[in-house]
PDB file of C-alpha atoms in Angstrom:
ATOM      1  CA  MET A 221      -3.683  14.304  12.062  1.00 95.00           C
ATOM      2  CA  ILE A 222      -6.785  12.355  11.088  1.00 98.00           C
ATOM      3  CA  PHE A 223      -5.863   8.719  10.510  1.00 98.00           C
ATOM      4  CA  GLU A 224      -8.324   5.890   9.936  1.00 98.00           C
ATOM      5  CA  GLN A 225      -7.608   2.276   8.986  1.00 98.00           C
ATOM      6  CA  LEU A 226     -10.428   0.724   6.950  1.00 98.00           C
ATOM      7  CA  PHE A 227     -10.788  -3.009   6.318  1.00 98.00           C
ATOM      8  CA  GLU A 228     -12.279  -4.779   3.277  1.00 97.00           C
ATOM      9  CA  PRO A 229     -12.979  -8.377   4.355  1.00 96.00           C
ATOM     10  CA  VAL A 230     -13.171 -10.251   1.014  1.00 95.00           C
ATOM     11  CA  THR A 231      -9.516  -9.561   0.175  1.00 95.00           C
ATOM     12  CA  SER A 232      -8.388  -8.613   3.717  1.00 96.00           C
ATOM     13  CA  THR A 233      -7.224  -5.252   2.373  1.00 97.00           C
ATOM     14  CA  TYR A 234      -6.438  -2.240   4.540  1.00 98.00           C
ATOM     15  CA  THR A 235      -7.216   1.181   3.104  1.00 98.00           C
ATOM     16  CA  TYR A 236      -5.946   4.265   4.897  1.00 98.00           C
ATOM     17  CA  LEU A 237      -7.695   7.610   5.199  1.00 98.00           C
ATOM     18  CA  ILE A 238      -5.275  10.372   6.192  1.00 98.00           C
ATOM     19  CA  ALA A 239      -6.323  13.997   6.487  1.00 98.00           C
ATOM     20  CA  CYS A 240      -5.134  17.372   7.705  1.00 98.00           C
ATOM     21  CA  PRO A 241      -7.384  18.655  10.505  1.00 98.00           C
ATOM     22  CA  ARG A 242      -6.738  22.295   9.592  1.00 98.00           C
ATOM     23  CA  THR A 243      -7.360  22.282   5.837  1.00 98.00           C
ATOM     24  CA  ARG A 244      -9.634  19.170   5.791  1.00 98.00           C
ATOM     25  CA  GLU A 245      -7.697  17.834   2.785  1.00 98.00           C
ATOM     26  CA  ALA A 246      -7.418  14.047   2.615  1.00 98.00           C
ATOM     27  CA  ILE A 247      -5.694  11.162   0.870  1.00 98.00           C
ATOM     28  CA  LEU A 248      -6.897   7.567   0.537  1.00 98.00           C
ATOM     29  CA  ILE A 249      -4.212   4.905   0.131  1.00 98.00           C
ATOM     30  CA  ASP A 250      -4.940   1.488  -1.457  1.00 98.00           C
ATOM     31  CA  THR A 251      -8.673   1.756  -2.069  1.00 98.00           C
ATOM     32  CA  VAL A 252     -11.007  -1.101  -3.086  1.00 98.00           C
ATOM     33  CA  VAL A 253     -13.693  -0.359  -5.661  1.00 97.00           C
ATOM     34  CA  GLU A 254     -16.396  -2.311  -3.821  1.00 97.00           C
ATOM     35  CA  GLU A 255     -15.976   0.145  -0.928  1.00 97.00           C
ATOM     36  CA  LEU A 256     -16.546   3.256  -3.072  1.00 98.00           C
ATOM     37  CA  ASP A 257     -19.768   4.418  -1.419  1.00 97.00           C
ATOM     38  CA  ARG A 258     -18.284   3.856   2.036  1.00 97.00           C
ATOM     39  CA  TYR A 259     -15.361   6.144   1.213  1.00 98.00           C
ATOM     40  CA  ILE A 260     -17.586   8.877  -0.148  1.00 98.00           C
ATOM     41  CA  ASP A 261     -19.908   8.730   2.862  1.00 98.00           C
ATOM     42  CA  LEU A 262     -16.975   8.755   5.267  1.00 98.00           C
ATOM     43  CA  LEU A 263     -15.368  11.772   3.634  1.00 98.00           C
ATOM     44  CA  ALA A 264     -18.657  13.639   3.691  1.00 98.00           C
ATOM     45  CA  SER A 265     -19.343  12.771   7.333  1.00 97.00           C
ATOM     46  CA  ARG A 266     -15.887  14.058   8.338  1.00 97.00           C
ATOM     47  CA  GLY A 267     -16.170  17.207   6.218  1.00 98.00           C
ATOM     48  CA  LEU A 268     -13.099  16.229   4.177  1.00 98.00           C
ATOM     49  CA  THR A 269     -12.045  17.017   0.610  1.00 98.00           C
ATOM     50  CA  LEU A 270     -10.219  14.166  -1.128  1.00 98.00           C
ATOM     51  CA  ARG A 271      -7.073  15.515  -2.786  1.00 98.00           C
ATOM     52  CA  TYR A 272      -5.360  12.240  -3.738  1.00 98.00           C
ATOM     53  CA  THR A 273      -5.754   8.524  -4.014  1.00 98.00           C
ATOM     54  CA  ALA A 274      -2.434   6.662  -3.959  1.00 98.00           C
ATOM     55  CA  GLU A 275      -1.387   3.068  -4.600  1.00 97.00           C
ATOM     56  CA  THR A 276       1.477   1.268  -2.917  1.00 97.00           C
ATOM     57  CA  HIS A 277       1.688  -0.901  -6.073  1.00 95.00           C
ATOM     58  CA  ILE A 278      -0.435  -2.318  -8.887  1.00 93.00           C
ATOM     59  CA  HIS A 279      -2.596  -4.750  -6.952  1.00 93.00           C
ATOM     60  CA  ALA A 280      -3.294  -8.307  -8.075  1.00 92.00           C
ATOM     61  CA  ASP A 281      -5.906  -9.135  -5.445  1.00 91.00           C
ATOM     62  CA  HIS A 282      -8.456  -6.335  -5.757  1.00 93.00           C
ATOM     63  CA  VAL A 283      -9.491  -3.499  -8.065  1.00 96.00           C
ATOM     64  CA  THR A 284      -8.735   0.042  -6.937  1.00 97.00           C
ATOM     65  CA  ALA A 285     -11.425   2.710  -6.620  1.00 97.00           C
ATOM     66  CA  ALA A 286      -9.044   5.401  -7.888  1.00 97.00           C
ATOM     67  CA  ALA A 287     -10.754   6.131 -11.211  1.00 96.00           C
ATOM     68  CA  ALA A 288     -14.231   6.044  -9.687  1.00 97.00           C
ATOM     69  CA  LEU A 289     -13.218   8.441  -6.916  1.00 98.00           C
ATOM     70  CA  ARG A 290     -11.588  10.764  -9.438  1.00 97.00           C
ATOM     71  CA  ASP A 291     -14.797  10.755 -11.499  1.00 96.00           C
ATOM     72  CA  ARG A 292     -16.998  11.404  -8.476  1.00 97.00           C
ATOM     73  CA  LEU A 293     -14.844  13.756  -6.398  1.00 97.00           C
ATOM     74  CA  GLY A 294     -12.232  15.246  -8.731  1.00 97.00           C
ATOM     75  CA  CYS A 295      -9.205  13.956  -6.805  1.00 98.00           C
ATOM     76  CA  ARG A 296      -5.850  13.085  -8.381  1.00 97.00           C
ATOM     77  CA  THR A 297      -4.456   9.556  -8.702  1.00 96.00           C
ATOM     78  CA  VAL A 298      -0.881   8.730  -7.657  1.00 97.00           C
ATOM     79  CA  VAL A 299       1.243   5.688  -8.580  1.00 94.00           C
ATOM     80  CA  HIS A 300       4.930   4.795  -8.860  1.00 93.00           C
ATOM     81  CA  GLY A 301       6.612   5.941 -12.050  1.00 87.00           C
ATOM     82  CA  ASP A 302       7.354   2.389 -13.189  1.00 86.00           C
ATOM     83  CA  SER A 303       3.850   1.020 -12.567  1.00 81.00           C
ATOM     84  CA  GLY A 304       2.714   1.228 -16.186  1.00 81.00           C
ATOM     85  CA  ALA A 305      -0.483   3.002 -15.146  1.00 79.00           C
ATOM     86  CA  GLU A 306      -0.572   5.759 -17.745  1.00 82.00           C
ATOM     87  CA  CYS A 307      -3.959   6.836 -16.425  1.00 88.00           C
ATOM     88  CA  ALA A 308      -2.429   8.346 -13.280  1.00 89.00           C
ATOM     89  CA  ASP A 309      -2.398  12.093 -12.704  1.00 94.00           C
ATOM     90  CA  ARG A 310       0.909  11.962 -10.873  1.00 95.00           C
ATOM     91  CA  THR A 311       3.762   9.483 -10.722  1.00 94.00           C
ATOM     92  CA  VAL A 312       6.241   9.416  -7.860  1.00 96.00           C
ATOM     93  CA  ARG A 313       9.621   7.955  -6.958  1.00 95.00           C
ATOM     94  CA  GLY A 314      11.567   7.485  -3.765  1.00 96.00           C
ATOM     95  CA  GLY A 315      12.311  10.673  -1.870  1.00 96.00           C
ATOM     96  CA  GLU A 316       9.378  12.642  -3.265  1.00 97.00           C
ATOM     97  CA  VAL A 317       6.803  14.107  -0.905  1.00 98.00           C
ATOM     98  CA  LEU A 318       3.025  14.194  -1.172  1.00 97.00           C
ATOM     99  CA  GLU A 319       1.561  17.245   0.539  1.00 98.00           C
ATOM    100  CA  VAL A 320      -1.921  16.949   2.012  1.00 98.00           C
ATOM    101  CA  GLY A 321      -2.653  20.180   3.794  1.00 98.00           C
ATOM    102  CA  ASP A 322      -0.020  20.443   6.530  1.00 98.00           C
ATOM    103  CA  LEU A 323       0.901  16.747   6.265  1.00 98.00           C
ATOM    104  CA  ARG A 324       3.924  15.420   4.400  1.00 98.00           C
ATOM    105  CA  LEU A 325       4.030  11.818   3.163  1.00 98.00           C
ATOM    106  CA  ARG A 326       7.511  10.795   2.021  1.00 98.00           C
ATOM    107  CA  VAL A 327       7.731   8.123  -0.655  1.00 98.00           C
ATOM    108  CA  LEU A 328      10.025   5.148  -0.002  1.00 98.00           C
ATOM    109  CA  GLU A 329      10.869   2.819  -2.899  1.00 97.00           C
ATOM    110  CA  VAL A 330      10.508  -0.812  -1.798  1.00 98.00           C
ATOM    111  CA  PRO A 331      10.523  -2.993  -4.943  1.00 97.00           C
ATOM    112  CA  GLY A 332      10.525  -6.758  -4.720  1.00 96.00           C
ATOM    113  CA  HIS A 333       6.906  -7.808  -4.211  1.00 96.00           C
ATOM    114  CA  THR A 334       6.444  -6.203  -7.620  1.00 94.00           C
ATOM    115  CA  ASP A 335       8.857  -4.007  -9.542  1.00 92.00           C
ATOM    116  CA  ALA A 336       7.008  -0.801  -8.605  1.00 93.00           C
ATOM    117  CA  ASP A 337       6.236  -0.849  -4.863  1.00 96.00           C
ATOM    118  CA  VAL A 338       6.325   2.155  -2.582  1.00 97.00           C
ATOM    119  CA  ALA A 339       5.747   2.767   1.103  1.00 98.00           C
ATOM    120  CA  PHE A 340       4.603   6.054   2.609  1.00 98.00           C
ATOM    121  CA  LEU A 341       6.374   7.488   5.662  1.00 98.00           C
ATOM    122  CA  LEU A 342       4.334   9.903   7.741  1.00 97.00           C
ATOM    123  CA  ALA A 343       5.620  11.221  11.061  1.00 94.00           C
ATOM    124  CA  ASP A 344       5.688   8.226  13.436  1.00 96.00           C
ATOM    125  CA  ARG A 345       4.329   5.614  11.023  1.00 98.00           C
ATOM    126  CA  VAL A 346       5.017   3.881   7.733  1.00 98.00           C
ATOM    127  CA  LEU A 347       2.404   2.394   5.397  1.00 98.00           C
ATOM    128  CA  THR A 348       4.141  -0.584   3.849  1.00 98.00           C
ATOM    129  CA  GLY A 349       1.593  -1.926   1.351  1.00 97.00           C
ATOM    130  CA  ASP A 350       2.322  -5.560   0.521  1.00 97.00           C
ATOM    131  CA  ALA A 351       6.103  -5.247   0.810  1.00 97.00           C
ATOM    132  CA  LEU A 352       6.198  -5.758   4.582  1.00 98.00           C
ATOM    133  CA  LEU A 353       3.277  -7.422   6.352  1.00 98.00           C
ATOM    134  CA  ILE A 354       2.868  -8.114  10.054  1.00 98.00           C
ATOM    135  CA  GLY A 355       4.995 -11.196  10.582  1.00 97.00           C
ATOM    136  CA  GLY A 356       5.554 -11.725   6.862  1.00 97.00           C
ATOM    137  CA  CYS A 357       5.885 -10.085   3.455  1.00 97.00           C
ATOM    138  CA  GLY A 358       4.362 -10.055  -0.004  1.00 96.00           C
ATOM    139  CA  ARG A 359       5.009 -12.886  -2.436  1.00 95.00           C
ATOM    140  CA  THR A 360       7.665 -12.383  -5.136  1.00 96.00           C
ATOM    141  CA  ASP A 361       6.681 -14.864  -7.845  1.00 93.00           C
ATOM    142  CA  PHE A 362       4.804 -12.620 -10.309  1.00 88.00           C
ATOM    143  CA  GLN A 363       4.686  -9.004 -11.608  1.00 88.00           C
ATOM    144  CA  CYS A 364       8.479  -8.979 -11.929  1.00 90.00           C
ATOM    145  CA  GLY A 365       8.848  -9.769  -8.243  1.00 93.00           C
ATOM    146  CA  ASP A 366      12.350 -10.394  -6.935  1.00 96.00           C
ATOM    147  CA  ALA A 367      13.076 -11.817  -3.481  1.00 97.00           C
ATOM    148  CA  GLY A 368      16.572 -10.362  -3.353  1.00 97.00           C
ATOM    149  CA  LYS A 369      15.262  -6.890  -4.162  1.00 97.00           C
ATOM    150  CA  LEU A 370      12.541  -7.206  -1.534  1.00 98.00           C
ATOM    151  CA  TYR A 371      15.072  -8.210   1.122  1.00 98.00           C
ATOM    152  CA  ASP A 372      17.282  -5.249   0.206  1.00 98.00           C
ATOM    153  CA  SER A 373      14.324  -2.855   0.102  1.00 98.00           C
ATOM    154  CA  ILE A 374      12.983  -3.781   3.523  1.00 98.00           C
ATOM    155  CA  HIS A 375      16.384  -3.738   5.182  1.00 98.00           C
ATOM    156  CA  SER A 376      17.518  -0.448   3.637  1.00 98.00           C
ATOM    157  CA  GLN A 377      14.262   1.542   3.609  1.00 98.00           C
ATOM    158  CA  ILE A 378      12.139   0.245   6.493  1.00 98.00           C
ATOM    159  CA  PHE A 379      14.345  -1.626   8.967  1.00 98.00           C
ATOM    160  CA  THR A 380      16.583   1.462   9.183  1.00 98.00           C
ATOM    161  CA  LEU A 381      13.714   3.508  10.647  1.00 98.00           C
ATOM    162  CA  PRO A 382      13.502   3.939  14.434  1.00 98.00           C
ATOM    163  CA  ASP A 383      12.241   0.879  16.326  1.00 98.00           C
ATOM    164  CA  GLU A 384       9.157   2.711  17.554  1.00 98.00           C
ATOM    165  CA  THR A 385       7.970   3.602  14.038  1.00 98.00           C
ATOM    166  CA  LEU A 386       4.515   2.103  13.590  1.00 98.00           C
ATOM    167  CA  VAL A 387       3.999  -0.320  10.698  1.00 98.00           C
ATOM    168  CA  PHE A 388       0.616  -0.304   8.951  1.00 98.00           C
ATOM    169  CA  PRO A 389       0.416  -3.024   6.252  1.00 98.00           C
ATOM    170  CA  GLY A 390      -1.686  -3.369   3.105  1.00 97.00           C
ATOM    171  CA  HIS A 391      -3.234  -6.646   4.271  1.00 97.00           C
ATOM    172  CA  ASP A 392      -3.604  -8.824   7.288  1.00 96.00           C
ATOM    173  CA  TYR A 393      -5.304 -12.210   7.473  1.00 94.00           C
ATOM    174  CA  LYS A 394      -5.174 -12.771  11.241  1.00 94.00           C
ATOM    175  CA  GLY A 395      -6.835  -9.695  12.691  1.00 94.00           C
ATOM    176  CA  ASN A 396      -3.652  -7.722  13.305  1.00 97.00           C
ATOM    177  CA  THR A 397      -3.909  -3.999  12.695  1.00 97.00           C
ATOM    178  CA  ARG A 398      -0.401  -2.637  13.243  1.00 98.00           C
ATOM    179  CA  SER A 399       3.099  -3.495  14.351  1.00 98.00           C
ATOM    180  CA  SER A 400       6.379  -1.622  14.724  1.00 98.00           C
ATOM    181  CA  VAL A 401       9.691  -1.579  12.935  1.00 98.00           C
ATOM    182  CA  GLY A 402      11.420  -3.001  15.997  1.00 98.00           C
ATOM    183  CA  GLN A 403       8.917  -5.833  16.273  1.00 98.00           C
ATOM    184  CA  GLU A 404       9.271  -6.762  12.599  1.00 98.00           C
ATOM    185  CA  ARG A 405      13.049  -6.463  12.568  1.00 97.00           C
ATOM    186  CA  GLN A 406      13.293  -8.887  15.458  1.00 97.00           C
ATOM    187  CA  HIS A 407      10.372 -11.253  14.955  1.00 97.00           C
ATOM    188  CA  ASN A 408       9.132 -11.183  11.356  1.00 97.00           C
ATOM    189  CA  ALA A 409       9.001 -14.860  10.348  1.00 96.00           C
ATOM    190  CA  ARG A 410      10.430 -14.234   6.881  1.00 97.00           C
ATOM    191  CA  LEU A 411      12.659 -11.187   7.190  1.00 96.00           C
ATOM    192  CA  GLY A 412      13.452 -10.692  10.846  1.00 95.00           C
ATOM    193  CA  GLY A 413      15.736 -12.184  13.453  1.00 94.00           C
ATOM    194  CA  GLY A 414      18.868 -11.677  11.398  1.00 94.00           C
ATOM    195  CA  ARG A 415      17.812 -13.974   8.538  1.00 96.00           C
ATOM    196  CA  SER A 416      20.319 -13.776   5.697  1.00 97.00           C
ATOM    197  CA  ARG A 417      19.513 -12.636   2.185  1.00 97.00           C
ATOM    198  CA  ALA A 418      20.343 -16.069   0.772  1.00 98.00           C
ATOM    199  CA  SER A 419      18.113 -17.809   3.316  1.00 97.00           C
ATOM    200  CA  PHE A 420      15.247 -15.425   2.548  1.00 97.00           C
ATOM    201  CA  MET A 421      15.564 -16.007  -1.197  1.00 97.00           C
ATOM    202  CA  GLU A 422      15.532 -19.770  -0.655  1.00 97.00           C
ATOM    203  CA  LEU A 423      12.445 -19.507   1.558  1.00 97.00           C
ATOM    204  CA  MET A 424      10.542 -17.373  -0.958  1.00 97.00           C
ATOM    205  CA  ALA A 425      11.417 -19.683  -3.858  1.00 95.00           C
ATOM    206  CA  ASP A 426       9.912 -22.630  -2.006  1.00 94.00           C
ATOM    207  CA  LEU A 427       6.523 -21.145  -0.992  1.00 93.00           C
ATOM    208  CA  LYS A 428       4.493 -22.849  -3.760  1.00 87.00           C
ATOM    209  CA  LEU A 429       1.619 -20.384  -3.456  1.00 87.00           C
ATOM    210  CA  ALA A 430      -1.687 -20.706  -5.314  1.00 86.00           C
ATOM    211  CA  TYR A 431      -2.467 -18.531  -8.333  1.00 85.00           C
ATOM    212  CA  PRO A 432      -4.043 -15.279  -7.053  1.00 83.00           C
ATOM    213  CA  ARG A 433      -7.832 -15.533  -7.191  1.00 86.00           C
ATOM    214  CA  PHE A 434      -8.554 -12.098  -8.697  1.00 87.00           C
ATOM    215  CA  ILE A 435      -5.358 -11.417 -10.658  1.00 91.00           C
ATOM    216  CA  ASP A 436      -6.845 -11.778 -14.143  1.00 92.00           C
ATOM    217  CA  ARG A 437      -9.418  -9.125 -13.327  1.00 93.00           C
ATOM    218  CA  ALA A 438      -7.322  -6.920 -11.092  1.00 92.00           C
ATOM    219  CA  LEU A 439      -4.104  -6.352 -13.038  1.00 90.00           C
ATOM    220  CA  PRO A 440      -5.570  -4.951 -16.264  1.00 92.00           C
ATOM    221  CA  ALA A 441      -8.099  -2.885 -14.331  1.00 92.00           C
ATOM    222  CA  ASN A 442      -5.503  -1.430 -11.979  1.00 92.00           C
ATOM    223  CA  ARG A 443      -3.193  -0.466 -14.820  1.00 90.00           C
ATOM    224  CA  ALA A 444      -6.194   1.643 -15.898  1.00 90.00           C
ATOM    225  CA  CYS A 445      -6.640   3.106 -12.380  1.00 91.00           C
ATOM    226  CA  GLY A 446      -9.556   0.789 -11.725  1.00 90.00           C
ATOM    227  CA  ARG A 447     -11.467   1.055 -14.993  1.00 92.00           C
ATOM    228  CA  GLU A 448     -12.624  -2.363 -16.167  1.00 87.00           C
ATOM    229  CA  ASN A 449     -13.616  -3.858 -19.518  1.00 70.00           C
ATOM    230  CA  LEU A 450     -11.735  -1.282 -21.590  1.00 51.00           C
ATOM    231  CA  SER A 451     -11.161  -2.091 -25.255  1.00 43.00           C
TER     232      SER A 451
END
């Protein structure tokens, strides 16, 4: 398996390039439009054909490169079925599988950060988007977020995976690149260590977070797969 973690520093976003070494088919997960040329150059340098772009959710902190990559490379866009992104070529729900050459990415439904979050399980690793971060989790105070749902999602879909399963998040602000299910189950400051659902909901309700810097640009664009200024 070809697996590369790419970092966009303005929004601290991780994008993941995953490809089949036999067929050279690839998928990019959680792209950032400002990194478009980097993705295209990287695919070309590796001799890869981009089959899909996929989103773990409709992002509020950056604009996806999905539409631009589809225009340039002819790939298909993938989002959750409840995302409201009618532009997508394919919508998915929990239990479905994305095939990229010989690779199989299983979709896990993890709502709570928003109402349409997914994670992608691939062999020994899970890509958790903003639902589960290293030592934390996504906020739940906009886009129909729900702290109780997020708690249930993480505990039923991710914390039930084997301890050694690698966790690759959608963001990190401290230089961390990966964790493990066992590490997060035990030590995650918000969700781990046996914290109760009620305690988690109380914690999330009291965060008093600032309004997201790019949300007014990002949400309408991402519901259009990254196309901006549509009228």
